[in-house]
Short mmCIF file of C-alpha atoms in Angstrom, two decimals:
data_model
loop_
_atom_site.label_atom_id
_atom_site.label_comp_id
_atom_site.label_asym_id
_atom_site.label_seq_id
_atom_site.Cartn_x
_atom_site.Cartn_y
_atom_site.Cartn_z
CA MET A 1 -20.51 -2.21 4.01
CA ASN A 2 -17.68 -2.71 1.52
CA PHE A 3 -16.91 0.03 -1.03
CA ASP A 4 -13.52 -1.41 -1.98
CA ARG A 5 -14.35 -1.83 -5.70
CA ASP A 6 -17.04 -0.57 -8.04
CA GLU A 7 -18.86 -2.70 -10.63
CA PHE A 8 -15.87 -2.40 -12.99
CA GLY A 9 -13.36 -3.56 -10.37
CA LEU A 10 -11.92 -0.05 -9.87
CA ARG A 11 -11.19 1.51 -6.50
CA PRO A 12 -13.41 4.54 -5.82
CA GLY A 13 -11.89 8.00 -5.70
CA ASN A 14 -13.64 8.79 -2.43
CA SER A 15 -14.84 6.65 0.46
CA TYR A 16 -18.49 6.49 1.39
CA PRO A 17 -19.27 9.05 4.15
CA PHE A 18 -21.10 7.33 6.99
CA PRO A 19 -24.03 9.52 8.12
CA THR A 20 -23.62 11.46 11.34
CA LEU A 21 -26.18 9.65 13.44
CA CYS A 22 -25.26 10.78 16.94
CA ASN A 23 -28.23 13.11 17.52
CA SER A 24 -30.75 10.80 15.85
CA LEU A 25 -29.49 7.87 17.92
CA LYS A 26 -29.94 9.91 21.10
CA ARG A 27 -33.47 10.90 20.10
CA ARG A 28 -34.46 7.34 19.21
CA ARG A 29 -33.04 6.04 22.46
CA SER A 30 -35.00 8.58 24.48
CA ARG A 31 -38.24 7.70 22.66
CA THR A 32 -37.72 4.00 23.40
CA VAL A 33 -37.22 4.71 27.10
CA GLY A 34 -33.57 3.72 27.20
CA PHE A 35 -33.79 0.64 24.96
CA PRO A 36 -30.86 0.31 22.53
CA VAL A 37 -31.43 1.00 18.83
CA CYS A 38 -29.64 -2.00 17.26
CA ARG A 39 -30.37 -4.86 19.62
CA SER A 40 -29.70 -7.68 17.15
CA LEU A 41 -26.46 -6.50 15.51
CA ARG A 42 -23.58 -8.92 16.21
CA ASP A 43 -21.00 -8.12 13.52
CA LEU A 44 -20.21 -4.73 11.93
CA GLN A 45 -17.64 -4.45 9.12
CA LEU A 46 -16.91 -1.17 7.33
CA ASN A 47 -14.40 -0.97 4.44
CA TRP A 48 -13.70 2.31 2.61
CA VAL A 49 -16.35 3.97 4.76
CA ASP A 50 -15.46 7.29 6.38
CA ILE A 51 -16.64 7.22 9.96
CA SER A 52 -15.54 9.26 12.97
CA GLY A 53 -14.62 7.95 16.40
CA VAL A 54 -17.60 9.78 17.93
CA VAL A 55 -20.05 7.96 15.64
CA ILE A 56 -18.36 4.63 16.37
CA GLU A 57 -18.71 5.22 20.11
CA HIS A 58 -22.43 5.95 19.72
CA LEU A 59 -22.86 2.80 17.64
CA LEU A 60 -21.07 0.76 20.29
CA SER A 61 -23.31 2.11 23.03
CA SER A 62 -26.39 1.38 20.89
CA CYS A 63 -25.47 -2.22 20.01
CA PRO A 64 -25.34 -4.19 23.29
CA TYR A 65 -24.83 -7.54 21.53
CA LEU A 66 -22.11 -6.42 19.11
CA GLU A 67 -19.24 -8.93 19.20
CA GLN A 68 -17.12 -7.98 16.18
CA LEU A 69 -16.15 -4.55 14.87
CA SER A 70 -13.92 -4.02 11.83
CA ILE A 71 -12.95 -0.60 10.41
CA GLU A 72 -10.72 -0.54 7.31
CA ASN A 73 -9.53 2.39 5.18
CA SER A 74 -11.41 5.20 6.89
CA ASP A 75 -10.00 8.70 6.36
CA SER A 76 -12.23 10.22 9.05
CA LEU A 77 -11.13 8.14 12.00
CA VAL A 78 -8.74 10.14 14.22
CA ASP A 79 -9.29 8.99 17.81
CA LEU A 80 -11.08 5.85 18.94
CA ASN A 81 -12.19 5.06 22.48
CA VAL A 82 -13.45 1.55 23.15
CA THR A 83 -14.72 1.04 26.67
CA ASP A 84 -17.41 -1.09 28.29
CA GLN A 85 -20.16 0.80 26.44
CA SER A 86 -20.41 -2.35 24.29
CA PRO A 87 -20.26 -5.08 26.95
CA ARG A 88 -20.00 -8.03 24.54
CA LEU A 89 -17.42 -6.72 22.09
CA LYS A 90 -14.87 -9.52 21.65
CA HIS A 91 -13.00 -8.75 18.43
CA LEU A 92 -11.72 -5.37 17.20
CA LYS A 93 -9.93 -4.78 13.88
CA ILE A 94 -8.56 -1.41 12.71
CA VAL A 95 -6.66 -1.40 9.40
CA GLY A 96 -5.34 1.27 7.04
CA CYS A 97 -6.77 4.43 8.64
CA PRO A 98 -4.18 7.10 7.67
CA GLU A 99 -5.46 9.91 9.93
CA LEU A 100 -5.71 7.77 13.06
CA GLU A 101 -3.72 9.12 16.00
CA SER A 102 -4.80 7.11 19.04
CA ILE A 103 -6.75 4.09 20.27
CA TYR A 104 -7.91 3.76 23.86
CA LEU A 105 -8.90 0.25 24.98
CA SER A 106 -10.59 -0.36 28.29
CA THR A 107 -13.09 -3.19 28.02
CA THR A 108 -13.07 -6.47 29.88
CA SER A 109 -14.87 -8.38 27.11
CA LEU A 110 -12.20 -7.86 24.42
CA LEU A 111 -10.50 -11.11 23.34
CA SER A 112 -8.68 -10.12 20.14
CA PHE A 113 -7.23 -6.92 18.69
CA ASN A 114 -5.90 -6.43 15.15
CA TYR A 115 -4.18 -3.20 14.11
CA PHE A 116 -2.32 -2.50 10.86
CA GLY A 117 -1.10 1.01 10.16
CA GLN A 118 1.08 3.94 11.12
CA ILE A 119 2.78 4.49 14.47
CA ILE A 120 0.09 5.74 16.85
CA HIS A 121 -0.53 5.77 20.58
CA ILE A 122 -2.45 2.69 21.72
CA SER A 123 -3.49 2.50 25.37
CA PHE A 124 -4.21 -0.97 26.76
CA VAL A 125 -5.78 0.29 29.98
CA ASN A 126 -8.08 -2.51 31.12
CA VAL A 127 -8.08 -5.54 28.83
CA PRO A 128 -7.64 -8.50 31.23
CA ASN A 129 -9.09 -11.03 28.76
CA LEU A 130 -7.16 -9.95 25.68
CA VAL A 131 -5.41 -13.13 24.49
CA LYS A 132 -4.93 -12.54 20.73
CA VAL A 133 -3.08 -9.61 19.12
CA SER A 134 -2.03 -8.95 15.52
CA VAL A 135 -0.08 -5.82 14.54
CA GLY A 136 1.43 -4.69 11.26
CA GLY A 137 2.70 -1.73 9.26
CA LYS A 138 5.04 0.85 10.75
CA TYR A 139 3.45 0.28 14.15
CA SER A 140 4.67 -3.31 14.13
CA ASP A 141 8.23 -2.22 13.33
CA SER A 142 8.06 0.14 16.30
CA ILE A 143 6.67 -2.55 18.61
CA ILE A 144 9.34 -5.10 17.62
CA SER A 145 12.15 -2.71 18.48
CA ASN A 146 10.46 -1.73 21.78
CA PHE A 147 8.29 -4.68 22.66
CA ALA A 148 7.77 -3.61 26.27
CA GLN A 149 5.15 -1.13 25.00
CA LEU A 150 2.88 -4.06 24.26
CA SER A 151 3.85 -6.75 26.73
CA ASN A 152 3.32 -4.60 29.84
CA TYR A 153 -0.41 -4.62 29.19
CA VAL A 154 -1.28 -7.87 27.41
CA PHE A 155 0.15 -10.14 30.08
CA ARG A 156 -2.26 -12.98 29.20
CA LEU A 157 -1.37 -13.02 25.51
CA GLU A 158 -1.73 -16.48 23.94
CA THR A 159 -1.62 -15.75 20.19
CA LEU A 160 0.56 -13.12 18.52
CA THR A 161 1.01 -12.15 14.85
CA LEU A 162 3.73 -9.68 13.87
CA HIS A 163 4.33 -8.19 10.44
CA SER A 164 7.94 -7.10 10.02
CA ARG A 165 9.72 -5.41 7.15
CA LEU A 166 13.16 -6.57 8.15
CA PHE A 167 14.83 -4.76 5.26
CA VAL A 168 13.65 -1.42 6.68
CA GLN A 169 15.89 -2.03 9.69
CA ILE A 170 19.20 -2.29 7.79
CA GLY A 171 21.74 -0.31 9.80
CA GLU A 172 19.49 -0.37 12.86
CA TRP A 173 19.36 -4.10 13.60
CA GLU A 174 22.62 -4.98 11.88
CA GLU A 175 26.12 -3.72 12.48
CA GLU A 176 29.14 -4.65 10.37
CA GLY A 177 27.39 -7.71 8.96
CA SER A 178 26.52 -9.28 12.32
CA THR A 179 23.02 -9.54 13.70
CA VAL A 180 22.04 -7.40 16.66
CA HIS A 181 19.54 -9.55 18.53
CA LEU A 182 16.44 -7.85 19.80
CA LYS A 183 15.35 -8.05 23.43
CA PHE A 184 11.93 -9.33 24.44
CA PRO A 185 10.36 -9.65 27.90
CA MET A 186 8.97 -12.99 29.08
CA LEU A 187 5.70 -14.00 27.39
CA SER A 188 4.85 -16.91 29.63
CA HIS A 189 1.35 -17.57 28.22
CA LEU A 190 2.16 -17.27 24.51
CA LYS A 191 1.24 -20.49 22.69
CA ASN A 192 0.91 -19.45 19.04
CA LEU A 193 3.28 -17.12 17.19
CA LYS A 194 3.19 -16.04 13.54
CA LEU A 195 5.79 -13.83 11.86
CA ILE A 196 5.06 -12.30 8.45
CA VAL A 197 8.45 -11.04 7.32
CA SER A 198 9.78 -9.18 4.28
CA ALA A 199 13.57 -9.34 4.10
CA TYR A 200 16.62 -9.29 1.86
CA ASP A 201 18.39 -12.58 1.28
CA SER A 202 21.51 -11.15 2.93
CA GLN A 203 19.77 -10.66 6.28
CA SER A 204 19.33 -13.06 9.18
CA LEU A 205 16.06 -14.17 10.71
CA LEU A 206 17.93 -15.14 13.86
CA ALA A 207 17.12 -11.62 15.08
CA PHE A 208 13.80 -13.17 16.15
CA ALA A 209 15.40 -16.03 18.12
CA PRO A 210 15.10 -14.08 21.43
CA LEU A 211 11.34 -13.77 20.85
CA LEU A 212 10.99 -17.56 20.70
CA LYS A 213 13.28 -17.92 23.70
CA ALA A 214 11.06 -15.51 25.65
CA SER A 215 8.03 -17.72 24.93
CA PRO A 216 8.52 -20.87 27.05
CA SER A 217 4.97 -22.16 26.41
CA LEU A 218 5.11 -21.75 22.63
CA HIS A 219 3.33 -24.68 20.94
CA SER A 220 3.07 -23.61 17.30
CA PHE A 221 5.17 -21.25 15.18
CA ALA A 222 4.48 -20.03 11.63
CA LEU A 223 6.74 -17.97 9.38
CA GLU A 224 5.48 -16.34 6.19
CA LEU A 225 8.49 -15.04 4.30
CA GLU A 226 9.01 -12.79 1.28
CA VAL A 227 12.66 -12.76 0.24
CA TYR A 228 14.14 -10.08 -2.02
CA SER A 229 17.50 -10.41 -3.72
CA TRP A 230 20.25 -8.15 -2.39
CA LEU A 231 23.83 -7.77 -3.57
CA GLY A 232 25.19 -7.57 -0.04
CA LEU A 233 27.28 -10.29 1.57
CA THR A 234 25.29 -13.04 3.27
CA MET A 235 26.53 -13.72 6.79
CA VAL A 236 25.54 -17.23 7.87
CA GLU A 237 25.48 -17.66 11.62
CA LYS A 238 25.63 -20.77 13.72
CA ALA A 239 22.20 -21.46 15.18
CA PRO A 240 22.27 -20.48 18.88
CA LYS A 241 21.40 -22.92 21.64
CA CYS A 242 17.90 -22.07 22.78
CA PRO A 243 15.77 -25.02 23.98
CA LEU A 244 12.17 -24.64 22.82
CA LEU A 245 10.65 -27.19 25.16
CA CYS A 246 6.99 -26.95 24.10
CA LEU A 247 7.27 -26.23 20.36
CA LYS A 248 5.59 -29.04 18.42
CA GLU A 249 4.36 -27.53 15.13
CA VAL A 250 6.30 -25.35 12.67
CA GLU A 251 5.13 -23.93 9.34
CA ILE A 252 7.44 -22.15 6.90
CA VAL A 253 5.67 -20.44 3.98
CA GLY A 254 7.73 -18.78 1.25
CA PHE A 255 10.65 -21.19 1.69
CA VAL A 256 13.41 -20.67 -0.89
CA GLY A 257 16.21 -22.73 0.63
CA TRP A 258 18.68 -19.86 0.76
CA ASP A 259 20.89 -18.99 3.71
CA ILE A 260 18.28 -16.67 5.21
CA ASP A 261 15.69 -19.40 5.78
CA MET A 262 17.97 -22.44 5.95
CA GLU A 263 19.83 -21.11 9.00
CA PHE A 264 16.54 -20.21 10.72
CA VAL A 265 14.91 -23.58 9.99
CA THR A 266 18.10 -25.23 11.27
CA PHE A 267 17.76 -23.21 14.48
CA LEU A 268 14.16 -24.36 14.92
CA ILE A 269 14.88 -28.04 14.27
CA GLU A 270 17.91 -28.17 16.54
CA ASN A 271 16.15 -26.48 19.45
CA ALA A 272 12.56 -27.79 19.23
CA ILE A 273 13.20 -31.05 21.05
CA MET A 274 9.46 -31.96 21.07
CA LEU A 275 8.92 -31.19 17.36
CA GLU A 276 6.13 -33.29 15.82
CA LYS A 277 5.58 -31.63 12.44
CA ILE A 278 7.30 -29.10 10.21
CA VAL A 279 5.49 -27.91 7.08
CA ILE A 280 7.55 -26.35 4.28
CA ASP A 281 5.66 -24.44 1.56
CA PRO A 282 7.44 -22.42 -1.17
CA LEU A 283 4.41 -20.34 -2.20
CA VAL A 284 3.56 -17.09 -0.46
CA PRO A 285 -0.22 -16.47 -0.45
CA LEU A 286 -1.12 -13.94 -3.13
CA GLU A 287 -3.66 -12.14 -0.94
CA GLY A 288 -1.90 -9.55 1.20
CA SER A 289 1.37 -10.16 -0.62
CA ARG A 290 3.37 -7.80 -2.79
CA LEU A 291 3.93 -10.61 -5.27
CA THR A 292 2.01 -10.11 -8.53
CA GLU A 293 0.22 -12.92 -10.30
CA GLU A 294 3.06 -13.01 -12.84
CA GLU A 295 5.64 -13.31 -10.05
CA VAL A 296 3.69 -16.17 -8.49
CA LYS A 297 3.61 -17.86 -11.91
CA GLU A 298 7.38 -17.41 -12.23
CA ARG A 299 7.84 -18.90 -8.74
CA LYS A 300 5.78 -21.93 -9.77
CA GLU A 301 7.88 -22.32 -12.92
CA PHE A 302 11.03 -22.20 -10.81
CA LEU A 303 9.63 -24.92 -8.60
CA LYS A 304 9.41 -27.23 -11.61
CA THR A 305 13.20 -27.44 -11.51
CA LYS A 306 12.75 -29.05 -8.07
CA ALA A 307 15.64 -26.95 -6.76
CA ILE A 308 13.79 -25.85 -3.65
CA ARG A 309 12.49 -29.35 -3.04
CA LYS A 310 16.06 -30.67 -3.05
CA ARG A 311 17.04 -28.09 -0.46
CA ALA A 312 14.11 -29.06 1.73
CA MET A 313 15.00 -32.75 1.39
CA ARG A 314 18.51 -31.96 2.61
CA LEU A 315 16.95 -30.92 5.90
CA LYS A 316 15.03 -34.18 6.04
CA SER A 317 18.14 -36.32 5.61
CA LYS A 318 20.43 -34.16 7.73
CA PHE A 319 18.13 -34.17 10.76
CA SER A 320 16.38 -37.52 10.15
CA LEU A 321 12.97 -35.85 10.13
CA GLY A 322 11.13 -38.75 8.50
CA ASP A 323 7.34 -38.21 8.59
CA LYS A 324 7.75 -35.02 10.59
CA LEU A 325 8.58 -33.14 7.38
CA VAL A 326 5.55 -32.22 5.24
CA LEU A 327 6.20 -30.69 1.80
CA ARG A 328 3.27 -28.61 0.50
CA ASN A 329 2.72 -27.02 -2.95
CA PHE A 330 5.77 -28.70 -4.49
#
């Protein structure tokens, strides 16, 4: 159920109110002598549909084969409890619910969890098989600065995606022009890491170096970068020594060849001793990006000057990358 746009492409003024089915579900279940109502439902996706946590819990208990649940842009969702009432639920996605205050997770079947929104209380009580997590919005900023909140519970994490608005942290992560490196606990099972970062060109991505260092099993790393011009002084740092023994694949999207990404790519190349491929792509995907179509067009026009390509080729010659370097969308 997707009420994101009407027939004219306009966003509706109000979300669709999902019917309150709790009592009717109970009655139907009693008439069917305990048999669930929605036996065949595997995937439920609701966008711009107002639905309460109570109704969601009744749906979960009535759909024993439900594997995927996605709730986006619901103004009625305040508290959500996901337990073993849906024994096959593997993937849970909660995005853009402004009134949400808490999520309680205690289900052994859950494999992936995606949350994008405000700072709320999320309890990872019993999720022993949770291996994939993606967080964004203000909650992600909070997690990055206090990562122990997440790592204490998802000890088997293999794939992690973090959205970070680095420019929000000016004055908090940086002092007198030098980077204050964040602290991360050991993530011994983490194999795939993706950072989606918005930053000023005067900032340093080396703030995330400790996260890579704390991931000794990291196999692939992806960075999606949006860089904004800033009149502040750029402080280029020497890439720290941090052996990344298992890192083989690197992807840099939104590459501009300025100090902010050049120093970070240099850090990756110098420390990933088993590196097999590094993909450099100057275009940030339009979907989910703050770049307008006109800005993307301007970026493409800029690329025609081949300025960014020249900067990427400097990396190839400096570090003798050969076929390891893959240039995409140039």
